[in-house]
Short mmCIF file of C-alpha atoms and ligand atoms in Angstrom, two decimals:
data_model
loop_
_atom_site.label_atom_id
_atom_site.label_comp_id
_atom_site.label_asym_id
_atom_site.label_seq_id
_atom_site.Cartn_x
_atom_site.Cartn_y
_atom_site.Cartn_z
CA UNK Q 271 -19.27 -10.12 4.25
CA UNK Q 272 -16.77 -8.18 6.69
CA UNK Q 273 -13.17 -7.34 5.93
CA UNK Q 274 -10.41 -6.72 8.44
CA UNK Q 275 -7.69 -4.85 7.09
CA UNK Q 276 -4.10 -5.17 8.54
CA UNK Q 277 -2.95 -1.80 9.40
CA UNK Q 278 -0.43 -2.67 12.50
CA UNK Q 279 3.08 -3.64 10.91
CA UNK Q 280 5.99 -1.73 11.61
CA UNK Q 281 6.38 -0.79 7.82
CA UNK Q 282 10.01 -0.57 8.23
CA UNK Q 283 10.84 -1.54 4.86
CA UNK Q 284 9.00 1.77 3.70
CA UNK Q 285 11.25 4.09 5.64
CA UNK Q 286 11.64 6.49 5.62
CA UNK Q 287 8.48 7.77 4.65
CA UNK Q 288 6.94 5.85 7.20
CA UNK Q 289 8.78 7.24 10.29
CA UNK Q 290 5.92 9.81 11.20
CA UNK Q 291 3.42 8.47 8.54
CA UNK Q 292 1.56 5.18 8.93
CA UNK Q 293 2.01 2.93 6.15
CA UNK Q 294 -1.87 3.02 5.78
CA UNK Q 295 -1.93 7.40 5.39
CA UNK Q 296 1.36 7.47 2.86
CA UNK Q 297 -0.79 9.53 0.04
CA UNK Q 298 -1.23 7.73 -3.34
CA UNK Q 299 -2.69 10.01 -6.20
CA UNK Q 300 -2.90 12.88 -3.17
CA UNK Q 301 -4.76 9.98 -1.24
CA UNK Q 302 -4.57 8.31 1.83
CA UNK Q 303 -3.56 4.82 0.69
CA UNK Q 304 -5.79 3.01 2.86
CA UNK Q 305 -8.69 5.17 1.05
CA UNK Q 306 -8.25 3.78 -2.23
CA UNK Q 307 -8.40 0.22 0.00
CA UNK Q 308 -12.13 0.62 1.42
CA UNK Q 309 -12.91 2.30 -1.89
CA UNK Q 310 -12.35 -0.76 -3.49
CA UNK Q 311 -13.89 -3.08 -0.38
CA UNK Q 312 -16.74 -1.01 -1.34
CA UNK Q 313 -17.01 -1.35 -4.96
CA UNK Q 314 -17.04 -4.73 -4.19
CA UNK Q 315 -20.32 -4.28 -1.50
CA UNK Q 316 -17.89 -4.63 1.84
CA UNK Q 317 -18.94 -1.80 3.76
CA UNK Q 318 -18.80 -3.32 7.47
CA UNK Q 319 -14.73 -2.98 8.02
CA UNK Q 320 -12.66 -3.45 11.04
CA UNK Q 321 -9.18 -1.94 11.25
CA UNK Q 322 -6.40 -4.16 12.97
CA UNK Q 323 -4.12 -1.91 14.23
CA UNK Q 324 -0.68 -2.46 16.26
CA UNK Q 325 -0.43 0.12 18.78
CA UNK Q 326 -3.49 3.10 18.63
CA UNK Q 327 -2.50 4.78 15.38
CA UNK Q 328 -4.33 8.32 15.91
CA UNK Q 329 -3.78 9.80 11.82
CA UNK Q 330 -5.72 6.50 10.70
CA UNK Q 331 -8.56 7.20 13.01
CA UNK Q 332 -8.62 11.03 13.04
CA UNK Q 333 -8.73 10.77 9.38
CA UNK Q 334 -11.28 8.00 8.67
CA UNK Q 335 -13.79 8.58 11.70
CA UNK Q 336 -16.21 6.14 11.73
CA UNK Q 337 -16.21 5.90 8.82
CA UNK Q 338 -19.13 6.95 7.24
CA UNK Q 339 -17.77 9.76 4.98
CA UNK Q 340 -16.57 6.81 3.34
CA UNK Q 341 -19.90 5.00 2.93
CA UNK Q 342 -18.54 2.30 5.35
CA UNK Q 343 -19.06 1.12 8.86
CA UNK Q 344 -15.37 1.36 10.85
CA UNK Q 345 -14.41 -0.18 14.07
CA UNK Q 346 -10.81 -0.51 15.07
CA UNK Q 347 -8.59 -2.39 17.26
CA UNK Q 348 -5.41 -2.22 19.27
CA UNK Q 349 -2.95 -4.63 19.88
CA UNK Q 350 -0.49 -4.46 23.57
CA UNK Q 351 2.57 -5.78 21.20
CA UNK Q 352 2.40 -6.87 17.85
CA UNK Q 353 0.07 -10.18 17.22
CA UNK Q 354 1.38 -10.99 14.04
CA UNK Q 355 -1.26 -11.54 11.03
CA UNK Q 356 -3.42 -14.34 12.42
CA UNK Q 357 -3.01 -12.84 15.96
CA UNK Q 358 -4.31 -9.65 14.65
CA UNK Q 359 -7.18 -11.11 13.18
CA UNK Q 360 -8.20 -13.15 16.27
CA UNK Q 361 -7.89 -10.27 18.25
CA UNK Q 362 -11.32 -9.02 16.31
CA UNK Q 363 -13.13 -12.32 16.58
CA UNK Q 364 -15.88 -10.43 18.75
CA UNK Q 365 -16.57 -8.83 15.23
CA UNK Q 366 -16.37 -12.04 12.68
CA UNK Q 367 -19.41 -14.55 13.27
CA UNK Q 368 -19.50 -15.36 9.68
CA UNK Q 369 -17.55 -16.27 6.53
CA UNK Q 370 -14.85 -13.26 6.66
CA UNK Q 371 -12.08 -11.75 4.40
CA UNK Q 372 -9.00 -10.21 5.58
CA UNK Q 373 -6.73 -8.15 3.46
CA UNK Q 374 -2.70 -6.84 4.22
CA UNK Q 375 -3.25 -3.44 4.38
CA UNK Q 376 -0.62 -2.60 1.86
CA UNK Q 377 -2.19 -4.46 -1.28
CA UNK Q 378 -3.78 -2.35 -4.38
CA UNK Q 379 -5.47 -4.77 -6.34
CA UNK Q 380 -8.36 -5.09 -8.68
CA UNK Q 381 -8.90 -8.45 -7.85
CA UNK Q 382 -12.57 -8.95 -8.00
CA UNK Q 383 -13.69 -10.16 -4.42
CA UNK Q 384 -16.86 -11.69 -5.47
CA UNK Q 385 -15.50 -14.58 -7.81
CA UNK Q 386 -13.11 -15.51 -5.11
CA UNK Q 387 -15.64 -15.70 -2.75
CA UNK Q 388 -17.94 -17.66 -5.33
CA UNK Q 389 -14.94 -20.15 -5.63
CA UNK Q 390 -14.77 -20.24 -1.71
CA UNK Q 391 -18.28 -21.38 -1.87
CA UNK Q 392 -18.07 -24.19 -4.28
CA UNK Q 393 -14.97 -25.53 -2.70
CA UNK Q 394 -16.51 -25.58 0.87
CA UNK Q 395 -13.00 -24.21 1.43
CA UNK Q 396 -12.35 -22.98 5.24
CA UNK Q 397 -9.45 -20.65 3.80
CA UNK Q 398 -9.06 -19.19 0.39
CA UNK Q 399 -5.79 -17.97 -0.40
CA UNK Q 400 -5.52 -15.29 -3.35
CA UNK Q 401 -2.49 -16.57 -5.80
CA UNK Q 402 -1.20 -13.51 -7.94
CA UNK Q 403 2.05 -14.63 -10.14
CA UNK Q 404 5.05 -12.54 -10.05
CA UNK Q 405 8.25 -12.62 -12.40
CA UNK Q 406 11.10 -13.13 -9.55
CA UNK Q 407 8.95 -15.55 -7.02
CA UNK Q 408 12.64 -16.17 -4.91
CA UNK Q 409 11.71 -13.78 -2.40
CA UNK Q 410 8.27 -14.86 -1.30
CA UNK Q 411 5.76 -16.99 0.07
CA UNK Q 412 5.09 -19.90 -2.93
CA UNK Q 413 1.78 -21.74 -2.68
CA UNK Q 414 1.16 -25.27 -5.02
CA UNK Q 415 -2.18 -26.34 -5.54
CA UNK Q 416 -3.96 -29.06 -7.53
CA UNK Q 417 -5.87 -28.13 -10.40
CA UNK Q 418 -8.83 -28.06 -8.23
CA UNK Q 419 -7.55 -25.06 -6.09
CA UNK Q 420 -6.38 -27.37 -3.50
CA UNK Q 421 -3.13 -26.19 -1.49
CA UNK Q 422 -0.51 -29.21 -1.19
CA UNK Q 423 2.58 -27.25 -0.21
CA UNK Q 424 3.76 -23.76 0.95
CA UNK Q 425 7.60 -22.94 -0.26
CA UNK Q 426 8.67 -19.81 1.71
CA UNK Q 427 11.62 -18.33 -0.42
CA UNK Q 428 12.50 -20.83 -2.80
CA UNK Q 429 16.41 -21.13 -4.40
CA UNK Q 430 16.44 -20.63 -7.72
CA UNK Q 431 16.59 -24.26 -8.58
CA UNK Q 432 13.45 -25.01 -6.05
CA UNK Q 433 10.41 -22.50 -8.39
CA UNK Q 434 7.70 -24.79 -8.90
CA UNK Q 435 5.61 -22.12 -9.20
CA UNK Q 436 5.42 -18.02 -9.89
CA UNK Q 437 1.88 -17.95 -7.97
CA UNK Q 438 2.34 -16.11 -4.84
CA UNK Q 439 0.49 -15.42 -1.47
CA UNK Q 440 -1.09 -12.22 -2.43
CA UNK Q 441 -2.21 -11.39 1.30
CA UNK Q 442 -5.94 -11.83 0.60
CA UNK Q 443 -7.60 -14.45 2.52
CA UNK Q 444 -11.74 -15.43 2.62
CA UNK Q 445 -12.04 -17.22 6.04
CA UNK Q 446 -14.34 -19.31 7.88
CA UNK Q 447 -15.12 -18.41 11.58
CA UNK Q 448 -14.14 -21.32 13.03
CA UNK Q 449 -10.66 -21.41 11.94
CA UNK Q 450 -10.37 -18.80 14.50
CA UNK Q 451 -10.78 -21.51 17.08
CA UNK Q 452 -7.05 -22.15 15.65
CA UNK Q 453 -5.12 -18.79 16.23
CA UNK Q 454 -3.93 -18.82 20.01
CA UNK Q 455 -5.47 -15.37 21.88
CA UNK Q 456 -3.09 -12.74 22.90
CA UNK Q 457 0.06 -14.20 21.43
CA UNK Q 458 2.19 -13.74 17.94
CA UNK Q 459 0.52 -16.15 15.00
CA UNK Q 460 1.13 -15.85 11.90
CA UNK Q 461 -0.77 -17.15 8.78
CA UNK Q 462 1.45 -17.98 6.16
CA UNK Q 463 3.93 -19.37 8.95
CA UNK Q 464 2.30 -21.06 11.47
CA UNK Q 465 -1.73 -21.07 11.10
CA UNK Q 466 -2.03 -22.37 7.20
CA UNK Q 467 1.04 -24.61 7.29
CA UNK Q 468 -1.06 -26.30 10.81
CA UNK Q 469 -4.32 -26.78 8.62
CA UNK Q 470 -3.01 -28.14 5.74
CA UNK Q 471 -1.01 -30.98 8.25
CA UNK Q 472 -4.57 -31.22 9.91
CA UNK Q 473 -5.99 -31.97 6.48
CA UNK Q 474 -9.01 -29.09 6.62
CA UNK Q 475 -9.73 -27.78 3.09
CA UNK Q 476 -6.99 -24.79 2.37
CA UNK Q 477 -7.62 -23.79 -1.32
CA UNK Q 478 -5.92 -21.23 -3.59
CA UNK Q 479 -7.58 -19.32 -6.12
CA UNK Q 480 -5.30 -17.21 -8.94
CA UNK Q 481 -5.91 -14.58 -10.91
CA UNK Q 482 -4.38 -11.66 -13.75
CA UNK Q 483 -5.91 -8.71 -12.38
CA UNK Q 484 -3.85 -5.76 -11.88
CA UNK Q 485 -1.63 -6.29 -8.03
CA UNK Q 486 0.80 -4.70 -5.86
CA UNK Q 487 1.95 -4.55 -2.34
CA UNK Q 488 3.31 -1.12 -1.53
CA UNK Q 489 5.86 -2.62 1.04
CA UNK Q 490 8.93 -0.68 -0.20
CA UNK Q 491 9.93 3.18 -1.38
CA UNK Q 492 10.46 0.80 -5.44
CA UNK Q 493 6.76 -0.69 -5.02
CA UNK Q 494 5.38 2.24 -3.39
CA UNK Q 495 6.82 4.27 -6.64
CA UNK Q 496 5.82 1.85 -9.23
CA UNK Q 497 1.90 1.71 -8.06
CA UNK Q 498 2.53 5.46 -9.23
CA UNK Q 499 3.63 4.83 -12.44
CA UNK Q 500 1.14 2.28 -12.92
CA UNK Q 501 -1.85 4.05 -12.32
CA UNK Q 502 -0.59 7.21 -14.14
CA UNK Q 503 0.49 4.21 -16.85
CA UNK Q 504 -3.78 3.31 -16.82
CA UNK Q 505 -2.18 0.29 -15.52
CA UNK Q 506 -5.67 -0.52 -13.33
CA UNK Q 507 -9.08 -0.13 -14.47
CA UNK Q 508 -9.74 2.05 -10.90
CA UNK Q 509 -7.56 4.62 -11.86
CA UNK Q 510 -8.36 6.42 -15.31
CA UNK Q 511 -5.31 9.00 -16.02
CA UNK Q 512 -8.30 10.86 -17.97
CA UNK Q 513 -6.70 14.06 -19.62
CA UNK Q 514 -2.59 12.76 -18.35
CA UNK Q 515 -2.46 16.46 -16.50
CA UNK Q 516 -5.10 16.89 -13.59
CA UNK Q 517 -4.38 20.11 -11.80
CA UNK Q 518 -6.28 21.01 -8.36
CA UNK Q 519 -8.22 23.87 -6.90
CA UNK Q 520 -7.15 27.29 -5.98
CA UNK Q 521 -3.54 26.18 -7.98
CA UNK Q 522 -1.63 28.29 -10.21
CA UNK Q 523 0.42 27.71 -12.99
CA UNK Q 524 2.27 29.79 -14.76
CA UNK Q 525 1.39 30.46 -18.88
CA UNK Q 526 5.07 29.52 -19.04
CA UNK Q 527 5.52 26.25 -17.07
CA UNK Q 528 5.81 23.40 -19.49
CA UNK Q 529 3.67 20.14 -18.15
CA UNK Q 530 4.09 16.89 -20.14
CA UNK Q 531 1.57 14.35 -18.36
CA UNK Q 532 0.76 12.23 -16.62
CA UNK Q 533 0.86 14.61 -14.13
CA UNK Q 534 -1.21 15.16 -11.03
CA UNK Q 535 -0.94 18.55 -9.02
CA UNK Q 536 -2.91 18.45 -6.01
CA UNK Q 537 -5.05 21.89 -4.18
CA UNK Q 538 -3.11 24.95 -3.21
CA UNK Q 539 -0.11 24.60 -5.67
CA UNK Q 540 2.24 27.02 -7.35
CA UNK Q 541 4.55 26.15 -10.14
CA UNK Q 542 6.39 28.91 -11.15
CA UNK Q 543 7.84 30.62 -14.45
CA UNK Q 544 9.52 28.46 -16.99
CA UNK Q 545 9.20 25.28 -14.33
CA UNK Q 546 9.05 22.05 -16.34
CA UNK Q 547 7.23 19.04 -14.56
CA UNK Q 548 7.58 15.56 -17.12
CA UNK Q 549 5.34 12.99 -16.07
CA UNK Q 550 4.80 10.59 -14.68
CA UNK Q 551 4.91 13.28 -11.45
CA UNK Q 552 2.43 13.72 -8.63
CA UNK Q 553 2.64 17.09 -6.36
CA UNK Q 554 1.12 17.27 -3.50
CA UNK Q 555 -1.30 19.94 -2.20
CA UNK Q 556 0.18 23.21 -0.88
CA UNK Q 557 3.21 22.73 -2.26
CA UNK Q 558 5.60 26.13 -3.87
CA UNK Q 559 7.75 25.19 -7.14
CA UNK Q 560 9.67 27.91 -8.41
CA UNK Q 561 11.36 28.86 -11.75
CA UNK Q 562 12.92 27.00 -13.52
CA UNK Q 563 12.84 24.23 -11.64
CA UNK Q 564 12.57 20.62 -13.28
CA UNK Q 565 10.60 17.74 -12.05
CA UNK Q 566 10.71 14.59 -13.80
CA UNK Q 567 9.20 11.00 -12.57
CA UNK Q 568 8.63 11.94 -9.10
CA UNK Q 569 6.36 12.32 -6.15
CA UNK Q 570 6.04 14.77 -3.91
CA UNK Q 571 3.86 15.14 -0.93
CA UNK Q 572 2.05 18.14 0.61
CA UNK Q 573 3.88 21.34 1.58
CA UNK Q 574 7.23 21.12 -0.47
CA UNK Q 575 9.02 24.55 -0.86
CA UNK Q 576 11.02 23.79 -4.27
CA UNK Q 577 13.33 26.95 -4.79
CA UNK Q 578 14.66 28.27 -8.18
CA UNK Q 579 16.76 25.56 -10.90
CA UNK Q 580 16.01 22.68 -8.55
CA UNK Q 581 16.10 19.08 -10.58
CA UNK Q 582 14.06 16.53 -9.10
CA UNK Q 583 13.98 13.22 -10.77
CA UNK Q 584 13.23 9.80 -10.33
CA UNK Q 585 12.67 10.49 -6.68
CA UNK Q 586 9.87 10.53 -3.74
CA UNK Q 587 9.79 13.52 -1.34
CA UNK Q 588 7.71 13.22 1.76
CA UNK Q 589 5.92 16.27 3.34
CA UNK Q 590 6.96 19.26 3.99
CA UNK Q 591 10.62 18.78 2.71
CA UNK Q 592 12.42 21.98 1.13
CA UNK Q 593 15.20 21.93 -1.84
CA UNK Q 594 16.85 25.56 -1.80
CA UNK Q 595 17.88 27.16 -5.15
CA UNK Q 596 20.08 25.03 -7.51
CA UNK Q 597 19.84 21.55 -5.39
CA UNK Q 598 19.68 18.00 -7.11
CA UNK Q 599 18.01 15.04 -5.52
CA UNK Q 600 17.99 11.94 -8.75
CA UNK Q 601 17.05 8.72 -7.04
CA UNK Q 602 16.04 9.44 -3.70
CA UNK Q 603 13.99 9.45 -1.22
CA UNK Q 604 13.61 11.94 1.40
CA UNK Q 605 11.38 11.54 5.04
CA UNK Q 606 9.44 14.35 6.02
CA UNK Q 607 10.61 18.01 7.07
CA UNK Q 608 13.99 17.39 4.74
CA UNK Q 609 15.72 20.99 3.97
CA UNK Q 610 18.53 20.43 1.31
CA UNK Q 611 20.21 23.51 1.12
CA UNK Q 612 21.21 25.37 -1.98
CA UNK Q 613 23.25 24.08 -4.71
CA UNK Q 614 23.31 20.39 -3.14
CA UNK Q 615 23.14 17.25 -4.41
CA UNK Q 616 21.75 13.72 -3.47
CA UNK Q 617 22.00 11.06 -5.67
CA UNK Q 618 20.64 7.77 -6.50
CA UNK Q 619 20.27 4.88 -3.51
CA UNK Q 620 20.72 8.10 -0.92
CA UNK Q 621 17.78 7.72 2.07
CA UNK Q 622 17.25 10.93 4.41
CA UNK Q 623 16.01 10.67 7.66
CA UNK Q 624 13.11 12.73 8.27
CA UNK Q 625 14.14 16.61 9.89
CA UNK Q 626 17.85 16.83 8.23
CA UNK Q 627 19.36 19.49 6.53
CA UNK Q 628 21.48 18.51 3.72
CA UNK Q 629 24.54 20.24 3.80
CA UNK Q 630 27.25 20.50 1.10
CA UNK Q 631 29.78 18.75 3.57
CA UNK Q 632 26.78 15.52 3.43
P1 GTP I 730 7.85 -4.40 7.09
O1 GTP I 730 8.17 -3.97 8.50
O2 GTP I 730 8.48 -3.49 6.10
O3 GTP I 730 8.08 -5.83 6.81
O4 GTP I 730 6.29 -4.13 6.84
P2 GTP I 730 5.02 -4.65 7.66
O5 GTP I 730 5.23 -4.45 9.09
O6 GTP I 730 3.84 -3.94 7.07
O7 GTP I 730 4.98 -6.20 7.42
P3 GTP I 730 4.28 -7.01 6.28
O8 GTP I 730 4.41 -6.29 4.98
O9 GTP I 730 4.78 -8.39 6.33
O10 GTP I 730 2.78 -7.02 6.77
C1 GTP I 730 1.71 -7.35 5.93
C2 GTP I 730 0.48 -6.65 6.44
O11 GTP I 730 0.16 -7.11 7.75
C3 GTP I 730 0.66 -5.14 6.55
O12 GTP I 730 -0.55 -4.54 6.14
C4 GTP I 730 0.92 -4.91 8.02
O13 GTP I 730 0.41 -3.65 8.45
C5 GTP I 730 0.14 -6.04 8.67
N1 GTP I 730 0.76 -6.53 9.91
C6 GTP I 730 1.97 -7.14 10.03
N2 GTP I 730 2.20 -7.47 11.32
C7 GTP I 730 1.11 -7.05 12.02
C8 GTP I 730 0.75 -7.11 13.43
O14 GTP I 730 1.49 -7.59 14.28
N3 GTP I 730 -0.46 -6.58 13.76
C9 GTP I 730 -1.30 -6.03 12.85
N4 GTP I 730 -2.47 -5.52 13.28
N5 GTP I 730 -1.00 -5.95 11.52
C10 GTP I 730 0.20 -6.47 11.13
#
């Protein structure tokens, strides 16, 4: 079976770490995100991938080639404005002759690929819908089905009162070539707006399949934070936290640095004298912490400069930022190329756009 993963929204709930990084290339674990996606397409024997891109997105492609490095076969597309889901799919139909599956490109699941596509089977379904439950369902797309799988209803955003259900569209779809016949060429079409809604009032056979296994859409800096904590947590079976303190090549630490894990320090690293670093934290490669400095529930990307008594917690830094001696950041979240100068403070909710320097005036 092929896959076509979305990679063309505008991510703008992510920002600002996706203002000069692609939602697909924001590092998880030290790893493009989209890596750990055709990892797991892989595990699950889909090697023949197409990425659906919005405009050309050069780090994706730079990056993943054609993809063998990854043990999968690659080819990409561009949209001239953006098609939407189901217009982003259609714009690959050249690829998809048979029975496909398309996945947002901001899900990390462990969903296993094969029994949904088993159930697809049986049902003769032309669309299978992956259900995941979620506590607060009010702000999403709510799918009821009969007990047989069969989708009756979509509820987009429900009021309180209206939760029939805590099964939500978990943006993983198995898909029948024809349906493509559907999706108008060229223009905006959505799925869970416009093209599932039209085959459920056309009566074709939309089904819904749930399941428990381990799911979440990195769509905002919270998600995007808590995928952390859950695979330094052992929260999915493709992440194993092994020793809680994994510590790359060519990095030093000092005999005096204190590390409580989980903790992941990528290549290239320094952590000074006396630093203390208490998990869950991820460091990315190339990055400088000096002494003294605490880091506590955080993640940092490549290149930071961290000076002397910095405190970082419950924070994500993007790359390359710098926190002079004596600055605070506690709840933030910084865009690339940030320079807080010394002795400054950001504090929880606080956004910075990528390039500024934090002043003490700020
Ligand atoms: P926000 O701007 O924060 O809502 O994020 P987003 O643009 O990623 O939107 P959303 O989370 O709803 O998108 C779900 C998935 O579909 C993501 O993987 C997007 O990259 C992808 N996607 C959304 N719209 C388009 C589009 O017009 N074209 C393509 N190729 N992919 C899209």
């Amino acid at each position: 079976m092929k896959a076509v993963i979305l990679v063309g929204g505008e991510a703008i709930r992510l920002r600002p770490l996706t203002l000069n990084t692609p939602k697909a290339m924001v590092p998880v674990l030290n790893t493009p995100f989209l890596e750990h996606v055709i990892g797991y397409l892989s595990q699950h024997q889909i090697r023949d991938i197409i990425l659906a891109q919005g405009r050309l997105t050069p780090p994706i492609e730079s990056y993943f080639g054609d993809g063998r490095r990854f043990g999968v076969r690659l080819s990409y597309t561009v949209e001239n404005s953006p098609l939407g889901t189901a217009g982003a799919v259609k714009n690959t139909a050249k690829y998809l002759d048979e029975t496909f599956l398309v996945l947002n490109g901001d899900i990390f699941t462990d969903r296993d690929i094969t029994a949904m596509l088993t159930f697809h089977r049986e049902k003769k379904a032309k669309v299978t819908i992956a259900l995941t439950p979620v506590d607060d369902p009010t702000s999403y797309g709510l799918i009821e089905s009969n007990a047989g799988g069969r989708v009756r209803c979509f509820v987009e955003k429900p009021g309180r009162d209206e939760v029939t259900t805590n099964m939500i569209n978990a943006g993983i779809y198995i898909i029948e070539p024809e349906v493509l016949a559907h999706i108008p060429p060229r223009v905006s079409f959505s799925f869970e707006h416009e093209l599932f809604p039209q085959l459920l009032e056309r009566g074709e056979p939309v089904y819904a399949t749930p399941s428990p296994a381990y799911w979440i859409d990195i769509g905002t800096p919270d998600k995007y934070f808590q995928l952390h904590l859950d695979l330094l947590g052992g929260k999915s079976h493709r992440f194993t936290p092994g020793d809680k303190v994994q510590i790359g090549k060519q990095s030093h630490i000092h005999p005096e640095a204190q590390i409580t894990g989980p903790v992941v320090i990528g290549n290239n690293c320094t952590i000074g004298q006396g630093a203390r670093l208490m998990g869950p934290v991820v460091i990315g490669p190339g990055s400088v912490i000096e002494e003294d400095t605490i880091i506590e529930r955080s993640i940092i990307w490549q290149n930071a400069r961290l000076g002397a008594r910095v405190q970082v917690k419950n924070s994500i830094m993007a790359g390359d930022c710098r926190l002079e001696a004596s600055s605070t950041i506690d709840g933030s979240v910084l865009g690339d190329n940030v320079t807080v100068l010394g002795g400054c403070k950001l504090g929880p909710g606080s956004r910075t756009w990528p390039g500024t320097v934090v002043e003490p005036a700020t």
